[in-house]
Tab-separated table of C-alpha atoms in Angstrom:
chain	number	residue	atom	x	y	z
A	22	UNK	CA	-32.773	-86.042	-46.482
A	23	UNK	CA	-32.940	-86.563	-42.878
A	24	UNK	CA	-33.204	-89.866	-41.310
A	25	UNK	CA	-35.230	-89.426	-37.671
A	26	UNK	CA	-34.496	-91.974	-34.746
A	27	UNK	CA	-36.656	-91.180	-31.825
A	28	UNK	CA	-36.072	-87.939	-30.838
A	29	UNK	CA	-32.788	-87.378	-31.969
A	30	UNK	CA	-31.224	-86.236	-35.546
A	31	UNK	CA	-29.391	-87.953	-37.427
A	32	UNK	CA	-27.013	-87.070	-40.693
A	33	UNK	CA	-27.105	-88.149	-43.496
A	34	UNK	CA	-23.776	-90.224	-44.756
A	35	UNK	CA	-23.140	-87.193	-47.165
A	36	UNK	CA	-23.617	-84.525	-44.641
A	37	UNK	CA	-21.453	-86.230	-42.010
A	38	UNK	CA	-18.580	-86.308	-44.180
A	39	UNK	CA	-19.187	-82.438	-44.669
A	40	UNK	CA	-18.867	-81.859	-41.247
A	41	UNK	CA	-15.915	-84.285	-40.639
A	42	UNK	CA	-14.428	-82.072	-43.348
A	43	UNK	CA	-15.294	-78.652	-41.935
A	44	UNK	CA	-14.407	-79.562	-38.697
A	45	UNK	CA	-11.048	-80.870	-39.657
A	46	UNK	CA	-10.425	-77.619	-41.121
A	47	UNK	CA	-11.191	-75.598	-38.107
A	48	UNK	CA	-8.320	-77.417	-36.244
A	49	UNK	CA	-5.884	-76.768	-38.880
A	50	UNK	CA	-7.214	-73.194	-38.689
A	51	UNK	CA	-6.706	-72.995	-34.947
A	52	UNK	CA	-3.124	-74.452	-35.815
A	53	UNK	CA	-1.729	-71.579	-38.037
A	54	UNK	CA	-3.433	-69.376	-35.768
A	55	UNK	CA	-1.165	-70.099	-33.443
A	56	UNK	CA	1.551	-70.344	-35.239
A	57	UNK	CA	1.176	-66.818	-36.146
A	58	UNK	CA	0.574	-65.523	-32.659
A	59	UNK	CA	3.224	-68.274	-30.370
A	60	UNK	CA	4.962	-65.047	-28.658
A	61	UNK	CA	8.738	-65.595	-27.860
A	62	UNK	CA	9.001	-67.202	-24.462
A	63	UNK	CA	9.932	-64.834	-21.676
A	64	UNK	CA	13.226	-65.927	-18.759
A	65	UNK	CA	14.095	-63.931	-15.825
A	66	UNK	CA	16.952	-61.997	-15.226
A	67	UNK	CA	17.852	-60.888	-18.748
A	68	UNK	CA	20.174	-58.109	-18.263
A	69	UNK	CA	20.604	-57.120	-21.850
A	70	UNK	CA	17.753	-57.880	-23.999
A	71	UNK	CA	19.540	-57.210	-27.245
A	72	UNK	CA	21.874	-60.428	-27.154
A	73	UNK	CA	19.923	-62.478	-24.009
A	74	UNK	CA	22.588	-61.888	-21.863
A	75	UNK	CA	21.965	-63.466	-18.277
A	76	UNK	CA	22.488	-62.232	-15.142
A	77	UNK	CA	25.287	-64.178	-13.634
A	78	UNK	CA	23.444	-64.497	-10.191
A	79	UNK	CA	21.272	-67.155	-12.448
A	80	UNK	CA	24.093	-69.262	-11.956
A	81	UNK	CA	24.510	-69.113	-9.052
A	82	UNK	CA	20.658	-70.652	-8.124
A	83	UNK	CA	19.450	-74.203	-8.905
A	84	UNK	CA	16.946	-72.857	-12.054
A	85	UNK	CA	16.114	-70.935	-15.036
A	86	UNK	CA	12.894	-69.589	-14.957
A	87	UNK	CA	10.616	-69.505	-18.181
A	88	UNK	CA	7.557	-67.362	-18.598
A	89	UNK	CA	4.840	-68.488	-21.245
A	90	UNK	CA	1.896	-66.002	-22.128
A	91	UNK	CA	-0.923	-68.099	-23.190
A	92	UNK	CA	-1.034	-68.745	-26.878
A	93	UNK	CA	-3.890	-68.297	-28.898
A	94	UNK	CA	-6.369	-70.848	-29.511
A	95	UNK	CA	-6.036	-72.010	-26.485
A	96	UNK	CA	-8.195	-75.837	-25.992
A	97	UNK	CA	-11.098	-75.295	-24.760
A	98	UNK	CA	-12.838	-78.774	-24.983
A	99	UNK	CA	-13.442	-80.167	-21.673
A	100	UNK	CA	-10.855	-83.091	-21.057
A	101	UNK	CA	-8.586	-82.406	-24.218
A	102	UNK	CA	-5.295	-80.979	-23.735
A	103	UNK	CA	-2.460	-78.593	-25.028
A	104	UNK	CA	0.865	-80.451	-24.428
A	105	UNK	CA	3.703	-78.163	-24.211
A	106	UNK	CA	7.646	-78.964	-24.236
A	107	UNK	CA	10.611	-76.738	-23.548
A	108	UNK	CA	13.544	-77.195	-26.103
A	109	UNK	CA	17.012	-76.106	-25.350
A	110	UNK	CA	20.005	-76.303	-27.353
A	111	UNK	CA	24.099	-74.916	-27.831
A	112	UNK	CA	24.555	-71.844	-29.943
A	113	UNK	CA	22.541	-69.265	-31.602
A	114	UNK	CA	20.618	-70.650	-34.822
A	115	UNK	CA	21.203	-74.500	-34.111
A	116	UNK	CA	19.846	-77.400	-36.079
A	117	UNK	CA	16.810	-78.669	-35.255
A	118	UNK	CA	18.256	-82.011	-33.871
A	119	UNK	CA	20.091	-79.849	-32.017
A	120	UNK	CA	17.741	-79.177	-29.742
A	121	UNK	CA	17.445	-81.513	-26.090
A	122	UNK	CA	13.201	-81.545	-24.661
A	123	UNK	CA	14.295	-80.001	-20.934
A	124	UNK	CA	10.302	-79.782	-19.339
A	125	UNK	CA	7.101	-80.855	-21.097
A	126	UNK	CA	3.550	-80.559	-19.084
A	127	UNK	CA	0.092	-80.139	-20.149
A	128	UNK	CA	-2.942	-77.718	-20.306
A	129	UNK	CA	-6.268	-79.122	-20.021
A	130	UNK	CA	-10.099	-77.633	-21.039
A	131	UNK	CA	-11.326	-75.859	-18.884
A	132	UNK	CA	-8.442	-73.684	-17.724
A	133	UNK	CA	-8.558	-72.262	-14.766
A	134	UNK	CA	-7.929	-68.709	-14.458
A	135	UNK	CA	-4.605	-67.479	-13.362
A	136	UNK	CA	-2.971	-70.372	-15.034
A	137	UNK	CA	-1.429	-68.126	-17.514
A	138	UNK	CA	1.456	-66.509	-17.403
A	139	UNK	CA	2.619	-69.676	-17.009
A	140	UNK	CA	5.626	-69.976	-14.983
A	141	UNK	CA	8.678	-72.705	-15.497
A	142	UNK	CA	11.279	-73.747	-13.272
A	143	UNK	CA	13.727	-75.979	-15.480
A	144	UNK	CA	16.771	-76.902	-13.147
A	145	UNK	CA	20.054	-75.751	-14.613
A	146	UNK	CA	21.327	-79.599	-14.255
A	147	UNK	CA	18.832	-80.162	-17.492
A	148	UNK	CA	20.458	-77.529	-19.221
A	149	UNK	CA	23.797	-79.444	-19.144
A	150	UNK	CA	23.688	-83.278	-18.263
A	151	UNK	CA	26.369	-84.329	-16.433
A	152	UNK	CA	26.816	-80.809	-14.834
A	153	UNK	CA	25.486	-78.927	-12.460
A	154	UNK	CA	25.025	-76.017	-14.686
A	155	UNK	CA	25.622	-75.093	-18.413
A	156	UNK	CA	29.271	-73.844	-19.212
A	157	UNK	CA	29.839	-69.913	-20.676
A	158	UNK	CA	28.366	-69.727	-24.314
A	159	UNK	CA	25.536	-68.546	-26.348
A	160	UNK	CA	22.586	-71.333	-26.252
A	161	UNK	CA	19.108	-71.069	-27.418
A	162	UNK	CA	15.608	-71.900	-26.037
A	163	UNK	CA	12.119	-72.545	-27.707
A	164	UNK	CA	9.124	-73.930	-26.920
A	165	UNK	CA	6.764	-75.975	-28.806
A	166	UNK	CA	2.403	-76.720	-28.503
A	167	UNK	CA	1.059	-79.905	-29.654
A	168	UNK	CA	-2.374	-79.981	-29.601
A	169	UNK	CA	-5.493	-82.381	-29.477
A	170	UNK	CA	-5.033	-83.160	-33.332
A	171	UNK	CA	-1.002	-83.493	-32.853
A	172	UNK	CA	-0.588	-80.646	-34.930
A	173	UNK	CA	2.490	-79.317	-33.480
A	174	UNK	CA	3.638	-75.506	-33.638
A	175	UNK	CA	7.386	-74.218	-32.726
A	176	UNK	CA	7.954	-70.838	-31.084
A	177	UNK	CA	10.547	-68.212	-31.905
A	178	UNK	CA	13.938	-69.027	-30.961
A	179	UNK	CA	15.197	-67.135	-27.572
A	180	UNK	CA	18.949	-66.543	-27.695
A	181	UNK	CA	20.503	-66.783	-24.444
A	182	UNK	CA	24.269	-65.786	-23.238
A	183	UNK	CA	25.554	-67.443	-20.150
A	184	UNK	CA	28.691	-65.362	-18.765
A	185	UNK	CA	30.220	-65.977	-15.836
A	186	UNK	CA	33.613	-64.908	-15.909
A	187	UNK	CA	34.573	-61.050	-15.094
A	188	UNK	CA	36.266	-58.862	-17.000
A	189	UNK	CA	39.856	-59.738	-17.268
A	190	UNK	CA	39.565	-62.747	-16.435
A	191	UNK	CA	39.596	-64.150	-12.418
A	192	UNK	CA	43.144	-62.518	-11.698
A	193	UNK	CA	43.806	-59.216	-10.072
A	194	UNK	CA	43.891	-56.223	-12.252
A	195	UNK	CA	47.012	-54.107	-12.838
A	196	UNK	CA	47.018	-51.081	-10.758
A	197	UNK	CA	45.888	-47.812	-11.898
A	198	UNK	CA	48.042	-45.348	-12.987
A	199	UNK	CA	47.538	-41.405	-11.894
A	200	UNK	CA	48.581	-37.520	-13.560
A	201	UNK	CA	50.500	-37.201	-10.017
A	202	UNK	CA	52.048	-38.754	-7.310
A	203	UNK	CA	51.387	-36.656	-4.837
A	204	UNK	CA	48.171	-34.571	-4.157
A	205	UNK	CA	49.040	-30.942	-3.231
A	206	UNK	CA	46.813	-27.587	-3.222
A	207	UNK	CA	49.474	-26.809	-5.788
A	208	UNK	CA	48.249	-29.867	-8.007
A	209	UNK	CA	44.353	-28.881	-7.537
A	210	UNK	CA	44.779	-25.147	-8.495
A	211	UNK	CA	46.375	-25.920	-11.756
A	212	UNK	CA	43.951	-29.155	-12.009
A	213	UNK	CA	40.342	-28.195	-11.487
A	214	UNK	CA	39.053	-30.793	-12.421
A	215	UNK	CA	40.290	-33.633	-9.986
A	216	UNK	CA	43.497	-36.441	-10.212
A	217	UNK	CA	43.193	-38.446	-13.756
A	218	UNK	CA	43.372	-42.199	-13.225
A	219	UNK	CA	44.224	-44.221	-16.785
A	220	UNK	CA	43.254	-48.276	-16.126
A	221	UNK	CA	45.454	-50.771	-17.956
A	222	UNK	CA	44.074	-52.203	-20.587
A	223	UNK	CA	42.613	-55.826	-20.879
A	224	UNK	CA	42.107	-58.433	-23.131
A	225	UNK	CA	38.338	-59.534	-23.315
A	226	UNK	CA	37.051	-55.845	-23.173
A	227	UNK	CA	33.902	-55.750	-24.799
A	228	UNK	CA	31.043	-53.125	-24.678
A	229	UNK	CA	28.668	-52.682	-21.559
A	230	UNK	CA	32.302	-53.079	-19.016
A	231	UNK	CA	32.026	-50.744	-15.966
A	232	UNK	CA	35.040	-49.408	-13.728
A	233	UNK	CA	34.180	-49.350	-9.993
A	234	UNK	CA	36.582	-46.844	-8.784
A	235	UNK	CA	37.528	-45.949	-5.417
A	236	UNK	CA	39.789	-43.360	-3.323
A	237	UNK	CA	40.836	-45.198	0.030
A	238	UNK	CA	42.457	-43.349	3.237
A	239	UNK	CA	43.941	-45.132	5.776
A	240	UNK	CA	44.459	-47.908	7.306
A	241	UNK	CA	43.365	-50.228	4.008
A	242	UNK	CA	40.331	-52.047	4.986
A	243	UNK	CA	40.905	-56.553	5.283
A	244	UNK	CA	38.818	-57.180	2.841
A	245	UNK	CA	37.477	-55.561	-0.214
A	246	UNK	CA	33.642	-55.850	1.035
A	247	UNK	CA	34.542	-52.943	3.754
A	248	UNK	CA	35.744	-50.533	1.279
A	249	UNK	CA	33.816	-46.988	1.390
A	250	UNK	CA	31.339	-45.972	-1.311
A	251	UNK	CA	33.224	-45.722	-4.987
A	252	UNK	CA	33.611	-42.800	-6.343
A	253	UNK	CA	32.208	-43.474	-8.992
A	254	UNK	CA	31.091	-46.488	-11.395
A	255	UNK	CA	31.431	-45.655	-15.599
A	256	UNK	CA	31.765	-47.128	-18.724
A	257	UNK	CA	35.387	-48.564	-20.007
A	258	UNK	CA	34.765	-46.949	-23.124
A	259	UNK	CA	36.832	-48.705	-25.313
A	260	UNK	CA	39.562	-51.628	-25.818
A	261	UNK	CA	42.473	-48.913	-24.962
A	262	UNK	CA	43.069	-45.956	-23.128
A	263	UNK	CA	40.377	-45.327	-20.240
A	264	UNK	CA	40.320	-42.889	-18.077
A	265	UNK	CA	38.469	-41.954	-14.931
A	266	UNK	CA	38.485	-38.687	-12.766
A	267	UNK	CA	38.798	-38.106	-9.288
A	268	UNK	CA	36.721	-35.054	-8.784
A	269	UNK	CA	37.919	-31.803	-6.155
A	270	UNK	CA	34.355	-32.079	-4.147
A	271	UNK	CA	36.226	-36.122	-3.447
A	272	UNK	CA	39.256	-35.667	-2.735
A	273	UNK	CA	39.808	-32.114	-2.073
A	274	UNK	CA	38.899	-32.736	1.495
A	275	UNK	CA	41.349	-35.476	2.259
A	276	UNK	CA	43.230	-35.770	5.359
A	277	UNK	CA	47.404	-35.188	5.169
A	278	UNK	CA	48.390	-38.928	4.759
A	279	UNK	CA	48.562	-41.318	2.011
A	280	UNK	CA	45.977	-42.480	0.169
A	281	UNK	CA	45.007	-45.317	-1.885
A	282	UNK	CA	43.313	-45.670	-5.639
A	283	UNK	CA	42.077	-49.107	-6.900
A	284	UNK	CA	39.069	-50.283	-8.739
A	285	UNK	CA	37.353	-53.565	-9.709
A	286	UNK	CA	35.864	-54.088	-13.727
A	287	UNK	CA	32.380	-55.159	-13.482
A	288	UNK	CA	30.705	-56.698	-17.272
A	289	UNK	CA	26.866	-56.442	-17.869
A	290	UNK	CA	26.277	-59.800	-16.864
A	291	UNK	CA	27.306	-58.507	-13.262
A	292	UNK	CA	30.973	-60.472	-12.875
A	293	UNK	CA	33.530	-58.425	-11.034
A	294	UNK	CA	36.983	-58.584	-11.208
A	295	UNK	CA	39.012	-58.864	-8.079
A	296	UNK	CA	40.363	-55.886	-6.393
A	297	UNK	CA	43.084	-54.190	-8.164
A	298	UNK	CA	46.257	-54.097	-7.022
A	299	UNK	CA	46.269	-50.283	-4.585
A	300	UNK	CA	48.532	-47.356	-6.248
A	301	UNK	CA	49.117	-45.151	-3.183
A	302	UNK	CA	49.117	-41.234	-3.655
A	303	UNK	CA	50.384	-38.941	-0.829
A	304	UNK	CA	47.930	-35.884	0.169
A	305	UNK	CA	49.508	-33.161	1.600
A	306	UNK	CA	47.072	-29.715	1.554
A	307	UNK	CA	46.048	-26.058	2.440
A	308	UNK	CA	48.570	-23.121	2.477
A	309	UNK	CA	52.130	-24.694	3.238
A	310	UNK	CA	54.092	-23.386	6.040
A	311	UNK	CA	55.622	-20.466	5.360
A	312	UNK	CA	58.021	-17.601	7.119
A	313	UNK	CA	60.548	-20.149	8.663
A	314	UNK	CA	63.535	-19.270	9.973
A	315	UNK	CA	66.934	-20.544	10.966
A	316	UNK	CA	66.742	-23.643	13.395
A	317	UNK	CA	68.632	-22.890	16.883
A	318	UNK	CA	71.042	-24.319	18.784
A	319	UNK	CA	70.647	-22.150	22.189
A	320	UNK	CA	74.426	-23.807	23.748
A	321	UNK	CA	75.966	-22.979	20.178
A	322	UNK	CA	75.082	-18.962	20.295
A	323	UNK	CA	77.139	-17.023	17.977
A	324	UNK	CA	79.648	-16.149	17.383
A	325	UNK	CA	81.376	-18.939	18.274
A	326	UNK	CA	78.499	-21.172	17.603
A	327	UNK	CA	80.251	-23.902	19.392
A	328	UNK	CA	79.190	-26.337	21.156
A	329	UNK	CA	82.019	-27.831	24.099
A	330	UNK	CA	81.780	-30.803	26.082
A	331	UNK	CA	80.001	-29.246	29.150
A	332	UNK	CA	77.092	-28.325	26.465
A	333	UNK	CA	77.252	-31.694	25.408
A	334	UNK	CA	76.874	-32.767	28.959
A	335	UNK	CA	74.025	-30.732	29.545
A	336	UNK	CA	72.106	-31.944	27.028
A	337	UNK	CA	71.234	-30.533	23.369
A	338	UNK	CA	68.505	-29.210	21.638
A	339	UNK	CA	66.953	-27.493	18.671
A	340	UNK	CA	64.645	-24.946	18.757
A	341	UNK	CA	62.016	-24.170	15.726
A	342	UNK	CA	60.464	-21.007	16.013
A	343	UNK	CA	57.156	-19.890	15.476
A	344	UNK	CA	55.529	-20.169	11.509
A	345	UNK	CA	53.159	-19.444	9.152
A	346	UNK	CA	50.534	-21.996	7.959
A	347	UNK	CA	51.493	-25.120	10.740
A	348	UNK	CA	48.588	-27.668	10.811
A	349	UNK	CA	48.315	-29.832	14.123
A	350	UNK	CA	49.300	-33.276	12.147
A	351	UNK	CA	52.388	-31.516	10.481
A	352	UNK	CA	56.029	-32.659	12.137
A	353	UNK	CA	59.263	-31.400	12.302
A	354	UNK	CA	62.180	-33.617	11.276
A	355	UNK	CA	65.919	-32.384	12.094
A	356	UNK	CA	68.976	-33.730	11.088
A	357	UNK	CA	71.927	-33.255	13.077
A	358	UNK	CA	74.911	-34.048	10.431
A	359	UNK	CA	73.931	-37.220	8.507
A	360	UNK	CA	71.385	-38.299	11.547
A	361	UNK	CA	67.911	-37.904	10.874
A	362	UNK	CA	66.113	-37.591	14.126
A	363	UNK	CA	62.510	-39.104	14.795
A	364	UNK	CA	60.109	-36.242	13.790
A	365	UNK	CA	58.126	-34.267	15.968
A	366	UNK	CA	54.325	-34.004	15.426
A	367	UNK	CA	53.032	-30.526	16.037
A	368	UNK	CA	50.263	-31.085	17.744
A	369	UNK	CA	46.911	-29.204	18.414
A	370	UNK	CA	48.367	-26.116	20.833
A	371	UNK	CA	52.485	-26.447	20.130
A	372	UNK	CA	54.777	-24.478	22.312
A	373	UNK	CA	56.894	-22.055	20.470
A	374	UNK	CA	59.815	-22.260	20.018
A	375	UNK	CA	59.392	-26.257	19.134
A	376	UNK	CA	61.740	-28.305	20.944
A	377	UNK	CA	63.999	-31.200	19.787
A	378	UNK	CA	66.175	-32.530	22.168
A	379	UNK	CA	69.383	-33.852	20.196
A	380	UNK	CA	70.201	-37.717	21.818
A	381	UNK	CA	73.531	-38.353	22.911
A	382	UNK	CA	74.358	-41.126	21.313
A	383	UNK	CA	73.643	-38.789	18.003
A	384	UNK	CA	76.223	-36.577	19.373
A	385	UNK	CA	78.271	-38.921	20.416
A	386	UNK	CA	78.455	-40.832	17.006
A	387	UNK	CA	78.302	-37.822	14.924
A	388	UNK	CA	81.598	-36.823	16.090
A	389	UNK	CA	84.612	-38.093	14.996
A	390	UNK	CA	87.210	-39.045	17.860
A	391	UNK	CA	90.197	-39.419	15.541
A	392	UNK	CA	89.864	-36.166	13.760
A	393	UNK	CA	89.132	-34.559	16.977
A	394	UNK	CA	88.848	-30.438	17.457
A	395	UNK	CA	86.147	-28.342	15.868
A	396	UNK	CA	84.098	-29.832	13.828
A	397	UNK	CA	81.243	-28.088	12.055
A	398	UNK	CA	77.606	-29.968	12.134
A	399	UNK	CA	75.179	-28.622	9.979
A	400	UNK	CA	71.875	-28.659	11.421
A	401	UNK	CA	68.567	-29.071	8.814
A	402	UNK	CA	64.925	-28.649	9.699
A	403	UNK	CA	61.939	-30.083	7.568
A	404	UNK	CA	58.676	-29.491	7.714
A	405	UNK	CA	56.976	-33.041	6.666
A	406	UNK	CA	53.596	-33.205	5.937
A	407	UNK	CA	52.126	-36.573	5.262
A	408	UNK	CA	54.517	-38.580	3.314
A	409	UNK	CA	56.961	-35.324	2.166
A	410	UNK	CA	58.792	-32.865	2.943
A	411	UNK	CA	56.970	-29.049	2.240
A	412	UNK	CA	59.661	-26.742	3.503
A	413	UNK	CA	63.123	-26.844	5.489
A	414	UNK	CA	65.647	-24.248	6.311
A	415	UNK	CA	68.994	-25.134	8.256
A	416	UNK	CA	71.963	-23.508	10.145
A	417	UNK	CA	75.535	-24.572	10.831
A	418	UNK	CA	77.669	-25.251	14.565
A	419	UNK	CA	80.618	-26.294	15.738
A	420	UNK	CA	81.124	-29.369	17.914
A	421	UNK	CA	84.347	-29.425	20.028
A	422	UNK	CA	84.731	-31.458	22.221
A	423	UNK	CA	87.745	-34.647	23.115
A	424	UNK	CA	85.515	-36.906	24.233
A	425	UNK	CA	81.757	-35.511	23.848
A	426	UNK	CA	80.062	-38.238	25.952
A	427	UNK	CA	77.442	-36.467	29.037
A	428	UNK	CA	77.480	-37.129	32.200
């Protein structure tokens, strides 16, 4: 029966107990609600979402950054509050008194809109007291409501990798090793498909490693941050055995001078090696020179080919004559005997025939005073382009002179 006081309603002592009861229940309703639906909390700057795997920049800053979505029965009494903490702890399935309380606020009735997603900064010195940020490892991270009636529900764990070491560790890789030494249009006829490079292999490979590789004229850049565009950036494959390919349409219009290969390893949580160590490879291409003849001596004209101390006086030279295939950056090297004279770029308009004057103290020394009489020098021409030699012919005079020293 109902009891009436003034104008109000009041319960009976039967029927308040009923709706102590019923109401009791509805909170431990809205509790496994939201136990069911407490979504997996959300932090920036995953870069692989199958393991948790940071990016290693998030080391580098002063937080981690948490996203909550709002949970389901959310409090909506005005004045009563959801109290939230943030749990973190070492390793992937730890105990529960494993877990250290890093941030803990509150949401109170009536929320205001646009409080959800809500957004965390935990500083990374909570993550590790005593440090200014937690050490390489696997952790995990959770989150936990308590609401009005202290019932207390505990999110899905979050594993999270911290990585900040590069591949290889933090020394310099080994250098790369290449199908050729030298670069020819020899090599890239039979090799259509571009120089093979083969990267040592490494300890701590594991999957989601990238090679940064790179094909370097010169002069070598100071510092590794002024390096051109890479050639290209792949997967290291496997443990062993990688290979990368320096394609024609890259290197098949390289200048005729030596070049440089090198790469850096790069994981998926972004750490790069340092620079490998540069393997040089010289480049030497087009048509090679072709039709060469006999180098001249014009003051050693057969038949005697001889060459007497008024010659000698007058001042020597050798004379290249006109070629096939020359390029402007090509130069001629002669040897006179065992003395290897400074080569000669050709230049953009040479004169033909191509001079080399012979110095006198070459003459001088490359004649032997005791043995005195004639003395055949054999004279060699190369054609050098880049770092080698690409064709040569030669010819043979006679030196005869007692005391071949001009003037």
């Amino acid at each position: 029966m109902l009891i009436m006081v003034g104008s109000k309603t009041t319960l009976t002592p039967e029927q308040s107990k009923t709706a102590r009861i019923a109401y009791r229940l509805a909170r431990s309703q809205r509790g496994m609600d939201l136990k069911a639906d407490l979504a997996v909390a959300q932090v920036a700057n995953i870069v692989d979402p199958t393991d948790g795997t940071l990016n290693k920049d998030v080391l580098l800053g002063t937080s981690l950054d948490v996203t909550l979505a709002q949970w389901a029965q959310l409090v909506t009494d005005d004045g009563e509050s959801d109290t939230f903490f943030i749990d973190w702890a070492v390793g992937e399935v730890p105990a529960d008194d494993g877990f250290v309380e890093v941030f803990t606020d509150k949401v109170t009735a009536p929320v205001a809109v646009g409080t959800f997603p809500k957004s965390i900064n935990i500083p990374l010195t909570a993550l590790s007291p005593g440090f200014p940020k937690p050490a390489d490892g696997v952790y995990s991270l959770r989150y936990r409501i308590r609401q009005p009636n202290d019932q207390e529900t505990i999110s899905p764990l979050l594993k999270l990798i911290v990585d900040t070491t590069p591949p290889g560790g933090h020394v310099e890789p080994g250098q790369m090793s290449l199908n050729t030494d030298q670069l020819t249009q020899a090599f890239l006829d039979n090799n259509p498909d571009g120089i093979v490079g083969t990267l040592p292999d490494y300890d701590d490979w594991t999957p989601g490693d990238k090679v940064a590789f790179y094909w370097v004229g010169t002069p070598l850049p100071d510092k590794p941050a002024d390096l051109p565009a890479p050639v290209g950036v792949v997967d290291v494959a496997s443990a062993t055995d990688n290979k990368v390919t320096f394609p024609v349409d890259i290197i098949g219009d390289s200048n005729d001078e030596a070049y440089y290969v090198a790469y850096f390893l790069v994981d998926k949580a972004t750490n790069r090696s340092p620079l490998s160590n540069y393997k040089r490879i010289d480049v030497a291409l087009g048509l090679l020179p072709d039709n060469l003849k006999d180098p001249l001596v014009p003051l050693a004209l057969p038949p005697e080919n001889l060459i007497n101390l008024p010659d000698a006086r007058m001042g020597v030279e050798v004379l290249i004559e006109s070629f096939d295939n020359w390029k402007p950056t090509d130069r001629i090297e002669v040897t006179w005997g065992t003395a290897v004279l400074r080569p000669e770029e050709m230049g953009d308009v040479p004169q033909f025939p191509f001079s080399v004057r012979v110095p006198d103290p070459v003459l001088r020394d490359q004649y032997v005073q005791a043995t005195g009489g004639d003395q055949p020098t054999t004279v060699v021409r190369r054609n050098r382009r880049a770092r080698f030699n690409v064709a040569g012919s030669k010819a043979t005079v006679a030196v005869k002179a007692s005391s071949p020293r001009p003037g």
